[in-house]
Structure formats: C-alpha cells, structure tokens
Amino acid sequence: MGFSKRSALECLVFHERTELRRMKLKEINRTAIQSWSPAQHHPVYLAAGTSAQQLDASFSTTASLEIFELDLADPSLDMKLRGAYSSSHRYHKLAWGPHGMDAQGLPSGVLIAGGENGDVILYDPAKIIAGHSDVVIAQSDKHSGPVRALDVNSFQTNLVASGGNESEIYIWDLNNFGSPMTPGPKTQPLEDISCVAWNRQVQHILASASPSGRASIWDLRKNDLIIKVSDHSNRMHCSGLEWNPEVATQLVLASEDDRMPVIQIWDLRFATSPLKVLENHTRGVLAIAWSLADPELLLSCGKDNRILCWNPNTAEVLYELPTSTQWCFDIQWCPRNPAVLSAAAFDGHISIYSIMGGSSQAFSQTQADTISTSFGNMDPFGMGQTLPPLQLPKAPAAHTTITPLKKPPKWIRRPVGASFAFGGKLVSLENIKPNPQQPQQPTAHVVHISQVITETTFLERSAQLQDTLAAGSFIDFCQEKIDSAQNEFEKTVWSFLKVNFENDTRGKYLELLGYKKEELAAKIAAALEGEPIQPEEPAPAPVPTSDPELEAEPGPEVVPIPAPQLSAEPEVLPPMPEAAVEPTPEPPLEPALQPEPGPQPELAPPAQP
C-alpha cells in the first residue's frame, strides 16, 4: 500500500514538472494582487499585495505588501524577496508609476494601491526595499466603496485614475493629492466601475467600464462623457478594458459571462457594433493585457484554466501557455522585459512566464522535498525502516526547446538589414512600419542596392584600365606605367608588355635583350667580306707600382711585319734559259683533231738584265 502511494506521488510530481517546466521562469507562493515596476526602473521588481476577498489555506487575516526581484540569472524558481511591509489593508488593485524618479526624491517611483474600504494609498517602494516603516506617502478615503480600478497616465505620470462603486471615477494629481477631480457627471444608472484605462495616443482621453457591459469614453478637456459603447445582447459582463497601443480609436472589452466568453474589439469610428470578436475561451474571460511592445500580442485568461495569446488583427490564437488547474484572475506584461509576463491564480501562486519559449529545469528537488516532508518518515510496513528520500524521475536526455510563437515578436524583428555583394555592391532592406489605421493591408518591403567605395585608388586604376580596353590605347597605357614605375624590375616588365603592341615587335624584343640591329648587320657584313672581327678589348688591369721586384723586365723590341701588298697586275717572272727548258713532247693528235697549220707567233727576245 505504501509503495503504491509513493509511486503515485512520484508520478504526480513528475507530471506537474513536465507540464509547467516549459515556459515558467519564476514562482511566488502568494495569493496576491500584482504590479510590475516601471520600464525606467532597474532591476525589475514585482510588487505583490494581499488580495481582498480571498483567503489562503491557513485562513490568515494578516495583510502585507511585498516586493520581489526578477533575477533570470538565478536558475531556481524562487524570486528574491527585497522588501516587505505589514499593512492593515487588503487590496483590489495595484499600479506602479514612474512619478518622482527623475528629481523628486522617489528613486523607485510611486506604488498606488486601491483598498477594499475605499482607500487610495501611495507607497514609496524604495523605503519598502530599504526596510523603513514610514513607507506611506499619502492616503485618501474619497471613494465610498472598494477601489477596483487604477491606471497611470503614460504622458503625465502624476495623473492617476481610480474607479469605485456608484459610478465614482476620480482623477488624482500626485503633486496635489488631497483634491481629486472627476471626468464629468456620474453615469446613470449608478453602477460599479470595474476598469479604467488611459488612451495610449491621446493623453486627455479616459475610458471606464462596468460589469453591466457598458464602456464610457471621457474627454478631460471638455470634462464630459463623449461616447458610450455597449453590446446589444446585454450579456456582456465586462471584466477587462484595454486601449490599442497604436490605434487611438480602438479598444477591447472582455466578458466574464460563461454564456458569452468573448473578447470584443471596438472602433469608436464605427461604434454601432464590434469591429471583431475573438472567440476561443469556453468559459468567461477574467483578465486581458495588451502588449505595449507589440500590438499584435494580446493576452487573456479565463475560467477555463487557459491563458491564450492572440493576434487581434487576425483573431488568431498564436499560443496557449501551459498553466495549472486553477483560474488566473490577473495577467500582466512586464514593462521592461517585453517577453516576460506574470499570472496570478486562485491557487495561491504568481507564475512568471516567458513568451519566447524555452524551458526551466528548476522545478526542482525543493518541491519534492517539500512533498516528502509533509508525509514524514513513515514506516508503511512496520519493519522499523524509514522511507528513503523522494527521488524524482530523470528527465529524458533529448531535450527540445519550445518556440511558442508562430512568428517573431515585434521587438526582435529585424527592422533593417544589409549584405555585401560582388563588385562592391551593398544590398540593404528596410521594413516600413505598417499603418496602424489599416493593419490588414500588406506592408511594403524596400530593398536598396548601392555602390560602396572604400579603395578609391584601386577603383581609379580599374576605371583607367576599362577606358584603355575600350579605346585600344595600350601603348600609351604601358608608357604611363613605365614612367611611374617604382623600380627597375617593374619598368622592365611594362617595357616587354609595351613591345607586344608596337610594329617592329621582333626588333624591339632584341633591343630589350641587349642586341642592336645595326651592330649585328655590320658584324655579319664584315664576316662575309673576310675582314677580321676585332673583339672589344677589355680594359687593362691596374698594375701595382709599389714593389719594384714585381715589375716586368723590358724584352726585345717587337718589330711589326708589314702585311704583303696585293696587286691587281700579274707578276712578270724572269725568263728561263732555253737550254734549261726541255719541252715535253706532246702525243700526236688524230688527223681529225689536228689543228690547221697556221703562222706561228714569234717569241719575244728575252729582256736584257
């Protein structure tokens, strides 16, 4: 029996861990009303005040106002408590404004609380964090009933609107807190005010809503009601009111009636019927929150234990956050970190989630130890052995990160982009901001292609080469390179390139190699005529004169032999004596070949010596 009970306990804890670890970042064990610190404040704080008309499991009647720090670097689920104040009030609504953060001695702004007895109380969060006791700045009990609605003007942070019973709406000036104003005469019939909200685009426009489903739009310049918005079915029990962050004339109303669990989008330019109706909850909607960082994200929580993230422009559910089995009665976006949201549930927990997905591995052994200690060291079998510590099942090794949204939110979308292309081209893109008045129309995406010049000298040389190729003036181009050459090697290279474009290419190549055409022709002609080719005499080596022994002795004088003179006339040899000449007898010729007899030439007498 004990084994089955323990196994069921382990399975229950593991199941809860698997369901909630996906997007939960932090958790606070309080049944409380919540409010985030302003966007200008760092670090990020979350104020939690004891909720009115709710009791925890201990039936405690005490109340407190606590401030927790959001530290995402800490892997545990617990948020750090930075300050606490024991209060005599329980709260219906909290609002944290930045008034006084600049130069009025309020470094953490002002925390406004709406009490269950009609009190509007101003707290100094910096003093609560510091542990001081005098944390109340001012207090007023002007309202006759519980203050269920509060909102801070985003343009003039010293203006705060509050709503209570019997159509009471007051405008509080934090610089003159004792004299509140009214936006106009009370609406008839008198009814409770459940929501108030300042317009996000026009600072003097205020909206209020009541559980009956009617919304009233007030103009503080005229100090009068300008329009009323209501559903004709009379089943719209309004539980939430939010202005569009970008479109000044649009607002949303949420219905907590189980017979009509819808969210209506109204446009005051066409106030006869809702512009759009968001239908996905199966039971009444308890709270809504419109993201100021991305108007395409709208949160809603309802009695069906669901937290939905909508795109109001398309009426599409972008994601459903994993939640516990209890209703969430309040949900808020973190002003400083737009991806973080908080949800307060009736089970006594305030959960911090991230809309960007991911997982938290910190649903840890601390919860298991808490459950284990609640059972004590029982001995289920009476064997005198205590139970071992509760061990949680190990998570699977393959862990995947969940990306909840179907498209990236606005704050991480790429507004511009650029990339370099070949040839010094720069391609840039720009996502033009869509028109808030016509969100359904497709937005234009502009792509620019530009030329980026970084190496001006290189581009000038490239342009010069392009002009040369187009004109064909290669000789002039090479000559410019020769004239601007920095060394002899570069000059020689361009000289050889220049020869390729000249007429007498072969002759110019020989000249560059050191051969002159005229000298070669003269040498060849001299060789053909038989004249000796006189080689160039080398320069005589210097002879040292310091040592007389090394000087050469003078030898015999060399007399040059004159070259023989050649004459064109034949040389006449002296005649030889006849006795000495013996003629060689010639063989007789054949008769046919005999020469005809003729007169013989007379021999000249020999010359006298």
XYZ file of C-alpha atoms in Angstrom:
609
model
C 0.000 0.000 0.000
C 2.796 2.355 0.929
C 4.675 1.552 -2.263
C 1.726 2.349 -4.498
C 1.057 5.594 -2.636
C 4.690 6.679 -3.075
C 4.754 5.706 -6.747
C 1.617 7.738 -7.400
C 3.190 10.686 -5.621
C 6.317 10.491 -7.789
C 4.240 10.269 -10.973
C 2.153 13.254 -9.931
C 5.204 15.394 -9.247
C 6.849 14.321 -12.498
C 3.704 15.118 -14.466
C 3.423 18.564 -12.903
C 7.082 19.191 -13.576
C 6.747 18.194 -17.223
C 3.715 20.417 -17.765
C 4.998 23.520 -16.035
C 8.711 23.467 -16.819
C 8.214 24.537 -20.412
C 7.893 28.260 -20.058
C 7.790 29.038 -16.347
C 10.687 31.138 -15.130
C 9.797 32.037 -11.545
C 7.070 31.492 -8.994
C 5.779 33.269 -5.870
C 3.652 31.423 -3.331
C 1.226 34.223 -2.581
C -2.494 34.873 -3.031
C -1.911 38.436 -4.043
C -2.557 41.298 -6.436
C 0.499 42.122 -8.562
C 2.132 45.068 -10.345
C 5.436 45.374 -12.218
C 7.933 48.172 -11.674
C 8.070 50.866 -14.411
C 10.073 50.337 -17.570
C 12.569 53.013 -16.465
C 13.399 51.102 -13.290
C 16.248 48.624 -12.947
C 16.408 45.990 -11.576
C 12.982 44.608 -12.383
C 10.688 44.319 -9.362
C 7.256 42.797 -8.864
C 5.006 44.125 -6.103
C 2.563 41.705 -4.502
C -0.189 42.872 -2.153
C -2.542 40.633 -0.197
C -5.687 40.191 -2.249
C -9.023 41.315 -0.868
C -11.906 38.848 -0.565
C -9.526 35.880 -0.782
C -8.113 33.610 1.904
C -5.183 31.245 1.745
C -5.110 27.713 3.102
C -4.121 28.917 6.581
C -7.104 31.328 6.843
C -4.711 34.096 7.800
C -6.245 37.548 8.207
C -2.975 39.462 8.065
C -2.040 41.555 5.056
C 1.280 42.650 3.625
C 2.831 44.449 0.710
C 5.965 42.713 -0.632
C 8.454 43.492 -3.385
C 10.298 40.700 -5.233
C 13.222 40.955 -7.637
C 13.216 39.208 -11.012
C 16.676 37.646 -11.393
C 16.716 35.491 -14.513
C 20.361 34.543 -13.915
C 19.267 32.529 -10.871
C 18.224 29.020 -12.022
C 15.832 28.453 -9.136
C 12.114 29.145 -9.336
C 12.007 31.267 -6.206
C 12.045 35.042 -6.569
C 14.181 37.049 -4.154
C 12.204 38.987 -1.561
C 13.674 42.516 -1.390
C 11.251 44.194 0.986
C 8.031 43.674 2.941
C 5.563 45.947 4.739
C 2.870 44.749 7.139
C -0.298 46.515 6.129
C -3.719 46.856 7.633
C -5.319 46.921 4.189
C -6.124 44.294 1.636
C -6.005 45.343 -1.987
C -8.149 45.082 -5.093
C -5.689 46.771 -7.444
C -2.034 47.871 -7.587
C -0.398 50.301 -10.023
C 3.302 51.220 -10.043
C 4.095 54.540 -11.736
C 7.392 56.333 -12.511
C 6.371 59.629 -10.915
C 9.232 61.251 -8.993
C 12.011 59.016 -10.354
C 13.815 61.892 -12.071
C 14.353 64.613 -9.476
C 11.704 64.439 -6.754
C 13.371 62.097 -4.295
C 11.476 58.957 -5.306
C 14.122 56.722 -6.923
C 11.701 53.835 -7.394
C 8.597 55.833 -8.310
C 5.241 55.575 -6.560
C 3.208 52.439 -5.824
C -0.549 53.187 -5.830
C -2.891 50.764 -4.082
C -6.687 50.510 -4.169
C -8.061 49.191 -0.867
C -11.174 47.262 -0.017
C -12.525 50.076 2.151
C -12.341 52.822 -0.464
C -8.787 53.881 0.298
C -6.279 55.046 -2.309
C -2.816 54.748 -0.758
C 0.529 55.967 -2.109
C 3.610 53.963 -1.080
C 7.322 54.632 -1.536
C 8.798 51.370 -2.917
C 12.355 52.500 -2.210
C 11.580 52.724 1.518
C 9.888 49.306 1.469
C 13.018 47.825 -0.081
C 15.204 49.622 2.453
C 13.121 48.255 5.343
C 11.764 51.579 6.626
C 8.495 51.813 8.496
C 7.243 55.176 7.193
C 6.524 53.979 3.669
C 3.129 55.688 3.172
C 3.400 58.918 1.168
C -0.298 59.856 1.203
C -3.705 58.288 1.719
C -7.291 59.187 0.877
C -10.660 57.555 1.546
C -12.589 59.609 -1.005
C -14.265 56.537 -2.514
C -17.354 55.176 -0.826
C -16.606 51.553 -1.717
C -13.820 49.240 -2.803
C -11.380 50.682 -5.349
C -11.240 48.044 -8.073
C -9.701 50.066 -10.917
C -6.453 52.061 -11.189
C -4.370 53.334 -14.092
C -1.445 55.756 -14.501
C -1.366 58.233 -17.374
C 1.601 57.395 -19.604
C 2.009 61.013 -20.787
C 1.612 62.783 -17.428
C 2.753 60.266 -14.839
C 1.452 62.422 -11.994
C -2.165 61.721 -13.083
C -3.848 58.560 -11.762
C -7.418 57.444 -12.477
C -9.390 55.350 -9.979
C -12.800 53.732 -10.103
C -15.090 52.502 -7.337
C -18.741 51.924 -6.504
C -21.715 54.034 -7.630
C -20.022 55.248 -10.831
C -17.285 57.006 -8.887
C -14.299 57.966 -11.024
C -11.592 60.265 -9.683
C -8.524 61.790 -11.303
C -5.706 62.160 -8.770
C -2.806 64.577 -9.158
C 0.119 63.159 -7.185
C 1.501 66.669 -6.755
C -1.779 67.744 -5.127
C -3.203 64.510 -3.796
C -5.785 65.982 -1.494
C -8.032 67.437 -4.242
C -9.106 64.818 -6.797
C -11.086 65.721 -9.918
C -13.911 63.974 -11.744
C -14.003 63.465 -15.518
C -17.653 64.514 -15.641
C -21.061 63.781 -14.133
C -21.726 60.254 -12.935
C -23.217 57.880 -15.461
C -26.781 56.738 -14.915
C -27.870 54.308 -13.654
C -25.234 54.153 -10.931
C -23.083 51.049 -11.111
C -19.684 49.764 -10.079
C -16.610 50.688 -12.072
C -14.541 47.575 -12.824
C -11.945 49.029 -15.225
C -10.367 52.366 -16.115
C -7.732 52.952 -18.803
C -5.964 55.987 -20.256
C -5.668 56.238 -24.027
C -2.199 55.320 -25.325
C -2.148 58.002 -28.018
C -4.255 60.916 -26.691
C -3.431 61.946 -23.148
C -6.771 63.558 -22.228
C -8.980 60.567 -23.194
C -10.064 58.139 -20.462
C -12.210 55.011 -20.726
C -14.155 53.241 -17.977
C -16.222 50.052 -17.956
C -18.705 48.422 -15.631
C -19.801 44.803 -15.107
C -23.018 45.558 -16.990
C -21.011 45.616 -20.231
C -21.118 49.352 -20.944
C -17.935 51.309 -21.632
C -17.778 55.096 -21.331
C -15.281 57.376 -23.076
C -14.413 60.625 -21.271
C -12.762 63.792 -22.577
C -10.986 65.586 -19.744
C -10.646 68.805 -21.743
C -14.424 69.061 -22.013
C -14.934 67.391 -18.645
C -17.735 65.344 -20.123
C -18.737 61.956 -21.486
C -18.323 61.820 -25.277
C -19.500 58.295 -26.224
C -20.836 55.061 -24.777
C -20.123 51.591 -26.134
C -22.325 48.608 -25.283
C -23.290 45.252 -26.721
C -26.881 44.890 -27.871
C -27.200 41.382 -26.452
C -26.957 42.763 -22.870
C -24.951 39.678 -21.915
C -21.583 41.414 -21.949
C -20.283 41.426 -18.356
C -17.138 43.486 -18.733
C -14.109 42.234 -16.806
C -11.295 43.868 -18.784
C -10.658 47.034 -20.797
C -7.553 47.867 -22.859
C -6.709 50.524 -25.452
C -4.877 49.668 -28.663
C -1.236 50.809 -28.179
C -1.076 52.254 -31.710
C -4.619 52.987 -32.914
C -6.148 55.730 -30.801
C -9.762 54.842 -31.606
C -9.640 51.103 -30.895
C -10.200 49.313 -27.595
C -11.023 45.793 -26.428
C -13.577 44.606 -23.901
C -13.561 41.173 -22.219
C -16.662 39.358 -20.973
C -16.630 37.156 -17.872
C -20.081 35.725 -18.587
C -19.868 31.988 -19.261
C -22.688 32.330 -21.775
C -20.652 34.838 -23.776
C -16.890 34.194 -23.195
C -15.632 36.577 -25.872
C -13.288 39.499 -26.408
C -14.736 42.325 -28.471
C -12.640 44.785 -30.453
C -14.355 48.134 -30.867
C -13.516 51.076 -33.105
C -15.037 54.351 -31.949
C -15.397 55.480 -35.554
C -17.908 52.636 -36.052
C -19.320 52.275 -32.547
C -22.593 50.599 -33.558
C -21.158 47.068 -33.349
C -17.850 45.363 -32.531
C -15.205 45.512 -35.206
C -14.076 41.972 -34.420
C -14.906 39.245 -31.887
C -12.275 36.835 -30.510
C -13.857 33.524 -29.608
C -11.808 30.658 -28.222
C -12.414 30.562 -24.490
C -15.061 28.088 -23.353
C -15.848 29.979 -20.150
C -15.756 33.603 -19.038
C -12.677 35.778 -19.547
C -11.329 37.188 -16.280
C -8.487 39.473 -17.435
C -6.760 40.773 -20.566
C -3.437 42.531 -21.223
C -2.312 44.196 -24.458
C 1.439 44.278 -25.093
C 2.839 47.786 -25.468
C 5.924 46.429 -27.244
C 3.975 44.517 -29.912
C 0.331 45.434 -30.679
C -0.113 42.014 -32.311
C 0.086 40.270 -28.905
C -2.962 40.229 -26.645
C -3.155 38.013 -23.550
C -6.331 36.690 -21.986
C -7.035 34.341 -19.084
C -10.363 32.762 -18.243
C -12.351 30.396 -16.104
C -11.454 27.535 -18.436
C -7.917 27.465 -16.909
C -6.368 28.755 -20.122
C -4.016 31.628 -20.932
C -4.204 32.491 -24.623
C -2.011 34.759 -26.693
C -3.926 36.353 -29.589
C -3.178 38.341 -32.679
C -6.001 40.916 -32.519
C -5.615 41.843 -36.174
C -6.290 38.316 -37.429
C -8.282 36.924 -34.446
C -5.815 34.012 -34.399
C -4.551 32.272 -31.266
C -0.785 32.357 -31.516
C -0.057 30.238 -28.481
C -1.571 28.785 -25.341
C 0.563 28.980 -22.242
C 0.790 25.912 -20.012
C -0.934 26.677 -16.725
C -2.027 24.939 -13.568
C -5.516 23.648 -12.849
C -6.710 26.876 -11.197
C -8.155 30.052 -12.655
C -5.899 33.020 -13.304
C -7.642 36.203 -12.248
C -4.925 38.687 -13.266
C -2.317 38.757 -16.018
C 0.243 41.459 -16.848
C 3.140 42.124 -19.218
C 6.488 43.182 -17.788
C 7.116 46.778 -18.970
C 10.924 46.481 -19.073
C 11.271 42.947 -20.453
C 8.559 42.589 -23.119
C 8.927 38.802 -23.337
C 8.053 38.252 -19.667
C 4.543 38.078 -18.221
C 3.034 37.243 -14.854
C -0.192 35.445 -13.989
C -1.852 35.396 -10.566
C -4.026 32.356 -9.862
C -6.554 31.473 -7.204
C -4.397 28.531 -6.060
C -2.050 30.973 -4.292
C 0.695 31.251 -6.879
C 2.010 34.076 -9.047
C 3.807 32.494 -12.010
C 6.340 34.232 -14.242
C 6.421 33.022 -17.853
C 8.372 33.832 -20.992
C 6.520 34.210 -24.261
C 9.741 33.297 -26.096
C 9.540 29.667 -25.057
C 12.467 27.683 -23.663
C 12.428 25.520 -20.584
C 13.112 25.850 -16.899
C 14.942 22.925 -15.315
C 14.453 24.334 -11.850
C 11.205 22.639 -10.891
C 13.485 21.041 -8.591
C 14.202 18.840 -5.714
C 12.933 21.560 -3.361
C 9.316 20.809 -4.314
C 9.956 17.097 -3.974
C 11.494 17.633 -0.552
C 8.501 19.734 0.478
C 6.095 16.966 -0.503
C 8.271 14.302 1.124
C 8.490 16.124 4.445
C 4.716 16.556 4.527
C 4.362 12.747 4.732
C 7.108 12.413 7.333
C 9.360 9.380 7.670
C 6.526 6.888 7.651
C 7.034 3.174 8.118
C 4.311 1.709 5.902
C 5.194 -1.948 6.523
C 6.060 -1.768 10.227
C 9.565 -3.088 9.650
C 11.341 -0.354 11.585
C 12.725 1.215 8.413
C 12.084 4.770 7.325
C 11.379 5.788 3.798
C 14.333 6.933 1.687
C 14.321 10.476 0.289
C 11.956 11.002 -2.607
C 13.788 10.725 -5.915
C 12.286 12.382 -8.953
C 12.402 10.511 -12.262
C 15.133 11.689 -14.544
C 14.074 13.804 -17.476
C 14.777 12.403 -20.958
C 18.241 13.147 -22.259
C 16.971 14.560 -25.517
C 15.525 17.911 -24.526
C 13.966 20.171 -27.112
C 13.441 23.895 -26.790
C 9.905 25.062 -27.435
C 9.310 28.101 -29.586
C 5.747 29.159 -28.858
C 5.063 31.951 -31.303
C 4.484 31.346 -34.985
C 6.407 34.485 -35.904
C 8.917 36.589 -34.008
C 7.506 39.389 -31.865
C 7.981 42.948 -32.943
C 10.801 43.791 -30.558
C 13.137 41.169 -32.085
C 12.093 41.531 -35.705
C 14.778 42.852 -37.994
C 13.854 46.447 -38.875
C 16.767 46.827 -41.280
C 19.404 44.580 -42.798
C 22.392 44.735 -45.124
C 24.695 42.376 -47.008
C 27.673 42.927 -49.284
C 27.596 41.557 -52.846
C 30.200 41.116 -55.571
C 31.763 44.209 -57.061
C 31.400 46.456 -54.023
C 27.582 46.326 -54.072
C 25.714 46.794 -50.798
C 22.188 45.366 -50.618
C 20.098 46.794 -47.777
C 16.498 46.194 -46.721
C 14.063 48.263 -44.705
C 10.790 47.087 -43.243
C 8.477 50.055 -43.393
C 6.278 50.476 -40.346
C 2.724 49.420 -41.162
C -0.080 51.912 -40.997
C -1.760 51.490 -37.584
C -5.079 52.658 -39.002
C -5.034 49.900 -41.635
C -3.205 46.924 -40.108
C -4.705 44.457 -42.561
C -3.031 45.964 -45.592
C 0.277 44.346 -46.610
C 3.306 46.381 -45.721
C 5.899 47.356 -48.318
C 9.381 45.884 -48.131
C 12.039 48.075 -49.733
C 15.419 46.771 -50.960
C 18.199 49.235 -51.837
C 21.284 48.405 -53.940
C 24.161 50.876 -53.609
C 27.817 51.056 -54.542
C 30.294 51.212 -51.699
C 33.688 52.818 -52.454
C 36.439 52.018 -49.995
C 39.617 51.762 -52.179
C 39.486 54.909 -54.292
C 42.964 54.401 -55.815
C 42.127 50.871 -56.837
C 38.870 51.965 -58.444
C 40.644 54.746 -60.354
C 43.143 52.261 -61.739
C 40.312 49.897 -62.633
C 38.440 52.692 -64.450
C 41.632 53.663 -66.313
C 42.074 50.071 -67.457
C 38.468 49.896 -68.615
C 38.917 53.097 -70.646
C 42.121 51.720 -72.188
C 40.395 48.485 -73.201
C 37.559 50.451 -74.753
C 39.844 52.886 -76.656
C 42.637 50.445 -77.522
C 45.418 52.833 -76.434
C 47.606 50.126 -74.961
C 50.942 51.740 -75.884
C 50.129 54.957 -74.017
C 48.871 52.968 -71.046
C 52.078 50.944 -70.849
C 54.199 54.067 -71.266
C 52.436 55.684 -68.292
C 53.161 52.600 -66.250
C 56.819 52.729 -67.297
C 57.093 56.391 -66.332
C 55.510 55.769 -62.921
C 57.409 52.553 -62.187
C 58.915 52.411 -58.709
C 61.786 50.045 -59.527
C 63.741 48.696 -62.489
C 62.025 45.320 -62.482
C 58.553 46.866 -62.793
C 59.831 49.139 -65.540
C 61.246 46.169 -67.476
C 58.005 44.201 -67.171
C 55.931 47.046 -68.595
C 58.534 47.586 -71.362
C 58.115 43.989 -72.505
C 54.323 44.376 -72.399
C 54.541 47.556 -74.469
C 56.553 45.801 -77.233
C 53.618 43.462 -77.893
C 51.552 46.374 -79.212
C 54.288 48.054 -81.361
C 55.000 47.454 -85.070
C 58.543 46.018 -85.077
C 57.948 43.542 -82.305
C 60.903 41.234 -83.030
C 63.379 44.100 -83.347
C 62.196 45.703 -80.149
C 62.474 42.398 -78.302
C 66.136 42.131 -79.450
C 66.843 45.640 -78.256
C 65.359 44.861 -74.853
C 67.518 41.731 -74.703
C 70.662 43.812 -75.424
C 71.102 43.297 -79.157
C 71.211 46.237 -81.613
C 70.102 45.609 -85.137
C 72.713 47.928 -86.766
C 75.647 46.403 -84.915
C 74.518 42.889 -85.799
C 74.242 43.843 -89.515
C 77.732 45.389 -89.515
C 79.266 42.338 -87.898
C 77.549 39.984 -90.301
C 78.688 42.057 -93.333
C 82.254 42.177 -92.081
C 82.288 38.442 -91.576
C 81.001 37.871 -95.100
C 83.718 40.193 -96.654
C 86.545 38.371 -94.839
C 87.607 41.165 -92.567
C 88.661 40.037 -89.167
C 86.270 40.833 -86.475
C 88.020 42.821 -83.849
C 86.725 41.850 -80.458
C 86.305 44.519 -77.952
C 89.488 44.858 -75.931
C 88.907 44.542 -72.234
C 90.049 47.303 -70.002
C 93.690 46.782 -68.847
C 94.061 45.618 -65.311
C 95.803 48.047 -62.960
C 99.483 47.208 -62.294
C 100.807 47.923 -58.800
C 103.952 50.102 -58.749
C 104.842 49.898 -55.102
C 107.030 46.750 -55.416
C 109.905 47.170 -57.969
C 110.765 43.448 -57.946
C 107.369 42.603 -59.367
C 107.856 44.928 -62.361
C 108.457 43.012 -65.608
C 111.865 43.467 -67.325
C 111.702 45.022 -70.766
C 112.091 42.409 -73.526
C 113.336 42.772 -77.086
C 111.516 45.238 -79.218
C 108.980 43.580 -81.456
C 109.151 44.882 -84.987
C 105.869 44.548 -86.771
C 105.980 42.641 -90.020
C 104.249 44.525 -92.765
C 101.451 42.677 -94.414
C 102.097 41.665 -98.058
C 100.775 44.098 -100.620
C 98.360 42.616 -103.083
C 98.350 44.000 -106.610
C 95.827 43.590 -109.318
C 98.528 43.348 -112.149
C 100.044 39.891 -112.789
C 103.640 39.464 -111.684
C 106.225 39.025 -114.621
C 108.643 36.266 -113.859
C 112.217 36.384 -115.395
C 112.674 34.215 -118.482
C 114.458 30.983 -118.054
C 117.362 29.916 -120.437
C 116.442 27.779 -123.377
C 118.960 25.108 -122.594
C 117.400 24.625 -119.316
C 113.967 24.275 -120.769
C 113.210 20.959 -122.194
C 109.846 20.863 -123.785
C 107.772 17.861 -123.011
C 106.841 16.045 -126.183
C 103.115 16.023 -126.741
C 101.398 12.927 -128.099
C 100.341 13.159 -131.689
C 96.751 14.025 -132.277
C 94.442 12.217 -134.522
C 94.131 13.605 -138.010
C 90.653 14.746 -137.436
C 91.742 16.667 -134.435
C 94.846 18.166 -135.845
C 94.810 21.935 -135.981
C 95.192 23.591 -139.237
C 98.632 24.795 -139.970
C 98.991 28.491 -139.476
C 101.582 31.076 -138.841
C 103.365 30.562 -135.515
C 103.721 33.514 -133.197
C 107.131 34.832 -132.791
C 108.661 34.706 -129.383
C 109.820 37.938 -127.956
C 113.519 38.077 -127.296
C 114.390 37.803 -123.656
C 114.831 41.039 -121.903
C 118.247 42.180 -121.092
C 119.041 42.189 -117.492
